[in-house]
Tab-separated table of C-alpha atoms and ligand atoms in Angstrom:
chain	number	residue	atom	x	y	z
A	1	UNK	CA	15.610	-106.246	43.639
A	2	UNK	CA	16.552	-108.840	41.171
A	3	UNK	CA	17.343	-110.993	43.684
A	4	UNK	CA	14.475	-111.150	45.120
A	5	UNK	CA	12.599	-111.310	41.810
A	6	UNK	CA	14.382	-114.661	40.961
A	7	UNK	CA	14.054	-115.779	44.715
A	8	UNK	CA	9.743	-115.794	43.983
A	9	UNK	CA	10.115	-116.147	40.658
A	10	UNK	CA	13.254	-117.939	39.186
A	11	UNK	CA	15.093	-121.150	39.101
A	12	UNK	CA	17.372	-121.855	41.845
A	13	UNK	CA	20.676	-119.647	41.079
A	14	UNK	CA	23.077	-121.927	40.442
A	15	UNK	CA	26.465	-122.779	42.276
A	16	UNK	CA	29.778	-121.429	40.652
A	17	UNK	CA	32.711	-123.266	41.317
A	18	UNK	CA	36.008	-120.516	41.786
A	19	UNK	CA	38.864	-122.315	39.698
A	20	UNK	CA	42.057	-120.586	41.054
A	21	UNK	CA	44.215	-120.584	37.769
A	22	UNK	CA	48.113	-120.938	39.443
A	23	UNK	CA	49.683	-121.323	36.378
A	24	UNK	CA	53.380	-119.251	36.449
A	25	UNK	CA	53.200	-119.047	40.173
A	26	UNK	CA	54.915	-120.984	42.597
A	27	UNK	CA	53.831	-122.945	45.344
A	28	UNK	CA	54.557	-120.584	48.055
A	29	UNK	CA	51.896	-117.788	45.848
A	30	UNK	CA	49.519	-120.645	46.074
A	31	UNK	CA	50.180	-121.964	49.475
A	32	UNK	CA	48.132	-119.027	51.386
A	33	UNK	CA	44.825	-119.812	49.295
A	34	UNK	CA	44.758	-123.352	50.502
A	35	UNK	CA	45.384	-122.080	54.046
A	36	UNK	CA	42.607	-120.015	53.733
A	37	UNK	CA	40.528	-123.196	52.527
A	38	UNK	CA	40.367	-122.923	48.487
A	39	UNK	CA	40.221	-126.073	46.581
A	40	UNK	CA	39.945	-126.072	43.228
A	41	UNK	CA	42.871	-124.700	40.717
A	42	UNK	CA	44.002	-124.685	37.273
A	43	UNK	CA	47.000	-125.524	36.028
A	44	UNK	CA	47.797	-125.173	32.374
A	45	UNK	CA	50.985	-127.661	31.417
A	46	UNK	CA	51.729	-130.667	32.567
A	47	UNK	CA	55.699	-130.599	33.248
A	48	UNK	CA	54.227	-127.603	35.683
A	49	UNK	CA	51.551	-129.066	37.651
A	50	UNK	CA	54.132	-132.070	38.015
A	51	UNK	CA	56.599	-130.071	39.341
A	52	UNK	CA	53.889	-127.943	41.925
A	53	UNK	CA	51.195	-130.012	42.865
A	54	UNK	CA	52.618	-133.085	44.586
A	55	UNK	CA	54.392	-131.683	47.270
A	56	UNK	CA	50.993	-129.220	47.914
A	57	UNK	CA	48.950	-132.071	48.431
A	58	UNK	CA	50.918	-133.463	50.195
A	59	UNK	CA	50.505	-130.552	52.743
A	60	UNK	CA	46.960	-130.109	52.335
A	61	UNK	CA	43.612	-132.461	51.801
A	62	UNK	CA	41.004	-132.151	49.224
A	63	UNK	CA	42.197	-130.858	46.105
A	64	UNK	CA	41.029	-130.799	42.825
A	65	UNK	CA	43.101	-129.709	40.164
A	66	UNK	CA	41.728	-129.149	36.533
A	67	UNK	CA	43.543	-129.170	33.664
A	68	UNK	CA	42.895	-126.006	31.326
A	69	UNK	CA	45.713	-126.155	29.140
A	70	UNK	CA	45.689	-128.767	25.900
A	71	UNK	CA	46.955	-132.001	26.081
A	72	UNK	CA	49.241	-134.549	23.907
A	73	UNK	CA	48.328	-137.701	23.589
A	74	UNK	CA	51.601	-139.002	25.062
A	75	UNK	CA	51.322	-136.871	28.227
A	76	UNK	CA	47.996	-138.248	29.059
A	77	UNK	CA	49.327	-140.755	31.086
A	78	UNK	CA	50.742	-138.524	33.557
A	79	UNK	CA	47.657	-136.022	33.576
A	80	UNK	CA	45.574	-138.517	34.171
A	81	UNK	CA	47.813	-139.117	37.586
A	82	UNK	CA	48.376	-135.006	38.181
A	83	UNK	CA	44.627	-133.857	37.655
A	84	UNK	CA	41.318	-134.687	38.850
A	85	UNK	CA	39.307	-133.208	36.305
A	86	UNK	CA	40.269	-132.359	32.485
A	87	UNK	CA	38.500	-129.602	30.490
A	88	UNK	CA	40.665	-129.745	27.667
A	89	UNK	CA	39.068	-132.680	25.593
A	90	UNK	CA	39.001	-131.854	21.901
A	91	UNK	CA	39.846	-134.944	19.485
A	92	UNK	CA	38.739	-138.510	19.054
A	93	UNK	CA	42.466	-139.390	19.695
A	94	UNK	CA	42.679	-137.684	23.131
A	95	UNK	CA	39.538	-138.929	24.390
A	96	UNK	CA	40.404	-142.464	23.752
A	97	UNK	CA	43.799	-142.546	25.020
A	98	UNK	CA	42.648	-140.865	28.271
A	99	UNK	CA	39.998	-143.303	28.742
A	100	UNK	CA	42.453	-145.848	28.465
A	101	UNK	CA	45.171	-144.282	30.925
A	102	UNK	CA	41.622	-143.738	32.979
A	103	UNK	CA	41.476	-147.531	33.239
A	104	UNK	CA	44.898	-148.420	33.469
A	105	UNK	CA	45.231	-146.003	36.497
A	106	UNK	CA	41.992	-146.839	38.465
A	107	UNK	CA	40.663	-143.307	37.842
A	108	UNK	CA	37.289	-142.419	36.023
A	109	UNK	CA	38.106	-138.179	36.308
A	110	UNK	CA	35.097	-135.984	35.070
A	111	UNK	CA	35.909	-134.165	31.707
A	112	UNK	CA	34.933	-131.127	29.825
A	113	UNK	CA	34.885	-130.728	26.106
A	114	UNK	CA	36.419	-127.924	24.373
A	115	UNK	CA	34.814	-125.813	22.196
A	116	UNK	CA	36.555	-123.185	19.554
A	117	UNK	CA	33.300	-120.692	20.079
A	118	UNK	CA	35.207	-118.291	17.925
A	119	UNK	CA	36.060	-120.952	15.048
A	120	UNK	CA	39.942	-119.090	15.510
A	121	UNK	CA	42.291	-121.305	13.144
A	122	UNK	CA	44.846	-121.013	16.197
A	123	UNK	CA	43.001	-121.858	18.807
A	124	UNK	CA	42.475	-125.353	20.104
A	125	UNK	CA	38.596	-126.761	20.589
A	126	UNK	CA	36.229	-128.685	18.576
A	127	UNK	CA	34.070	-126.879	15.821
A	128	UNK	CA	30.655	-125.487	17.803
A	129	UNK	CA	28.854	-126.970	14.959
A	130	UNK	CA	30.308	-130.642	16.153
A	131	UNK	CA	30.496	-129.360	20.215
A	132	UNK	CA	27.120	-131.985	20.412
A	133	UNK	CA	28.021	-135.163	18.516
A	134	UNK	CA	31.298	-134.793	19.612
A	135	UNK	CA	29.819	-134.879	23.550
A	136	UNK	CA	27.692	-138.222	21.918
A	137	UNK	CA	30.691	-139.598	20.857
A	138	UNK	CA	33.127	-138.977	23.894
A	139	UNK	CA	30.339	-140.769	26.108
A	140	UNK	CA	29.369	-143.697	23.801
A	141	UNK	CA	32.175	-144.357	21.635
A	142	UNK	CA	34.721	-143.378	24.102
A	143	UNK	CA	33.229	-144.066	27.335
A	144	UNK	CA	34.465	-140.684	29.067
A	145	UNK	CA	32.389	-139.154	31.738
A	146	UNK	CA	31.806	-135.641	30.186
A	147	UNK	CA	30.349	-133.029	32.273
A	148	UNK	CA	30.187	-129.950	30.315
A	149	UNK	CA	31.616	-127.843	27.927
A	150	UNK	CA	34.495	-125.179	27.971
A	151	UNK	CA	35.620	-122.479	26.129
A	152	UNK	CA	37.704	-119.353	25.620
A	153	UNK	CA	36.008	-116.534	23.687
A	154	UNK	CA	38.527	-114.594	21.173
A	155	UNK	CA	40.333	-111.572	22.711
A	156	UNK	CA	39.075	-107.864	22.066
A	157	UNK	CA	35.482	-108.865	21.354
A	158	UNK	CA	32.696	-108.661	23.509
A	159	UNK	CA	32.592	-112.429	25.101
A	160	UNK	CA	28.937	-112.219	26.012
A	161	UNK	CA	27.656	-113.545	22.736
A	162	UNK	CA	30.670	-115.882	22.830
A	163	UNK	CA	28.899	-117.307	26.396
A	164	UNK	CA	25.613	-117.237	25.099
A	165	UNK	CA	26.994	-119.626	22.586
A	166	UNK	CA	28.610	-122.016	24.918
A	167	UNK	CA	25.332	-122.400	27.247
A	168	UNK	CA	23.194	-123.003	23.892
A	169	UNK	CA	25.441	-126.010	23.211
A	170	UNK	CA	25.580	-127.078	26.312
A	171	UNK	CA	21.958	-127.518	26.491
A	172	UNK	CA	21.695	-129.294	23.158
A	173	UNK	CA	24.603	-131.239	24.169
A	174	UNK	CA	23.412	-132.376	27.562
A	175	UNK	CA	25.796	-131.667	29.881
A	176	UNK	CA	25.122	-129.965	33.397
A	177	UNK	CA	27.841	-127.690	33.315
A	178	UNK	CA	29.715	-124.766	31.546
A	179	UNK	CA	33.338	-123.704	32.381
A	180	UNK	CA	33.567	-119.898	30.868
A	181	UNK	CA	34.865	-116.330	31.950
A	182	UNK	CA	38.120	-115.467	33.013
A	183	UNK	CA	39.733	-112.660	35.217
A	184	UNK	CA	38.284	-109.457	32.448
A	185	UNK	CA	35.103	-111.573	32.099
A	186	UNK	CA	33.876	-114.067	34.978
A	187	UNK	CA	30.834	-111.835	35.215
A	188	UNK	CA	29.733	-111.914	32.162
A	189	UNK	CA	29.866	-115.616	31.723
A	190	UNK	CA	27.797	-116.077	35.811
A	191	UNK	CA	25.384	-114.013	33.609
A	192	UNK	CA	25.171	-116.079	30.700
A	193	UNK	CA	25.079	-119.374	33.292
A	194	UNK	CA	29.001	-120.330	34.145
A	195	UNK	CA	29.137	-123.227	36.414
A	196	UNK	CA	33.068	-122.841	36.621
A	197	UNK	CA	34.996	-119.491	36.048
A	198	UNK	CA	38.774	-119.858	35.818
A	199	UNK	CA	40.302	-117.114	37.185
A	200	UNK	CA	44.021	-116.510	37.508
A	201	UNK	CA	45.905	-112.943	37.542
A	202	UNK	CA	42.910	-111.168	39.636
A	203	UNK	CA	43.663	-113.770	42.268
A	204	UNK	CA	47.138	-113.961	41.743
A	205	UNK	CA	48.597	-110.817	40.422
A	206	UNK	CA	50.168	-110.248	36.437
A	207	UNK	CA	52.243	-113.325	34.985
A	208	UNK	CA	54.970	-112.796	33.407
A	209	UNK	CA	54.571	-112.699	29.922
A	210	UNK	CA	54.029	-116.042	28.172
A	211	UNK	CA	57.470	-117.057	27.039
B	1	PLP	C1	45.452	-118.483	31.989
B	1	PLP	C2	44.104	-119.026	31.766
B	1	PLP	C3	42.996	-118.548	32.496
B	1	PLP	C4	43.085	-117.422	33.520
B	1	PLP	O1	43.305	-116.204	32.885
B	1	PLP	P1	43.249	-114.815	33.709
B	1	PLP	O2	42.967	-113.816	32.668
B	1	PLP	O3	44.567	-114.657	34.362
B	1	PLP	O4	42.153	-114.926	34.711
B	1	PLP	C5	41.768	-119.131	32.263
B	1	PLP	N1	41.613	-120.125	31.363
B	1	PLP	C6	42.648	-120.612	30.656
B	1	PLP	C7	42.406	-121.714	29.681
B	1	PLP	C8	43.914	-120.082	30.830
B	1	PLP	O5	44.941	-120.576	30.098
């Protein structure tokens, strides 16, 4: 029924891109997805992905691998050669040392911005009061192709205002696209207008606890 409501009625639904989060597992857990034709993972760390990823594409065309995880300033370098995309841009100093590495390596790799929706003291992001200069700044100043905004809501709260949020800021920031919703939550964030849900232990099975 709603469906067909939006089919006479709404705006084209849009596409949502499945980012297989592989973090913790090894290659041979990710192996069968890409025989079965997936694409597009996340990988949280660096040292990880380095250790992973080369060998998989090695085996197997097409990839795109996003970073998720944050990033220091002096492992941009090799992120910029592991990844394709980064959604983990955050600080004036990050942006301008990956556009640098960017040029150095021959690689202009689509980036998200970060956002803290939940303003959490621990959590990494810029403030959503700044999420739309910041955007201004990271194209202008920095030259970085961004294409939308990311976040993580803050656990044990419902994440839908969280989302709402996000896809407020993304529309006064200009960017096409909005990287939100998790395993417990990708639904929530399709409604509220996710282009890219990240989605790791319902694909994957439990991690280990984070050590
Ligand atoms: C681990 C992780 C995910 C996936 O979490 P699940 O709950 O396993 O789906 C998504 N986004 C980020 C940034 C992560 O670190």
């Amino acid at each position: 029924m709603i469906a067909r409501a939006q089919k006479r009625f709404g705006p084209p639904p849009v596409s949502v891109t499945l980012v297989a989060v592989s973090k913790t597992f090894p290659a041979e857990a990710i192996a069968p997805f890409l025989a079965a034709g997936h694409r597009v993972f996340g990988e949280n760390r660096v040292q990880e992905a380095k250790a992973k990823w080369p060998a998989l594409r090695a085996s197997y065309d097409g990839i795109e691998l996003h970073l998720i995880g944050p990033l220091q300033t002096n492992k941009a370098r090799e992120a910029v050669a592991l990844f394709d995309v980064i959604e983990t841009v955050d600080r004036d100093k990050l942006a301008g040392v990956l556009k640098a590495e960017m040029e150095r390596a021959g690689r202009n790799l689509p980036c998200f911005v970060q956002v803290n929706i939940g303003g959490e003291p621990q959590k990494a992001g810029v403030d959503p009061a700044e999420a739309a200069s910041f955007v201004t700044r990271c194209r202008q100043v920095h030259g970085l192709d961004i294409v939308g905004l990311m976040c993580i809501p803050p656990d044990g709260e419902p994440p839908g205002p969280y989302f709402a949020h996000l896809a407020a800021l993304g529309r006064q920031a200009g960017v096409e696209n909005l990287s939100m919703g998790m395993s417990g939550d990708f639904e929530t964030a399709i409604a509220m207008g996710a282009t890219h849900v990240r989605v790791g232990s319902a694909l994957f099975g439990r991690r280990p606890p984070a050590g």
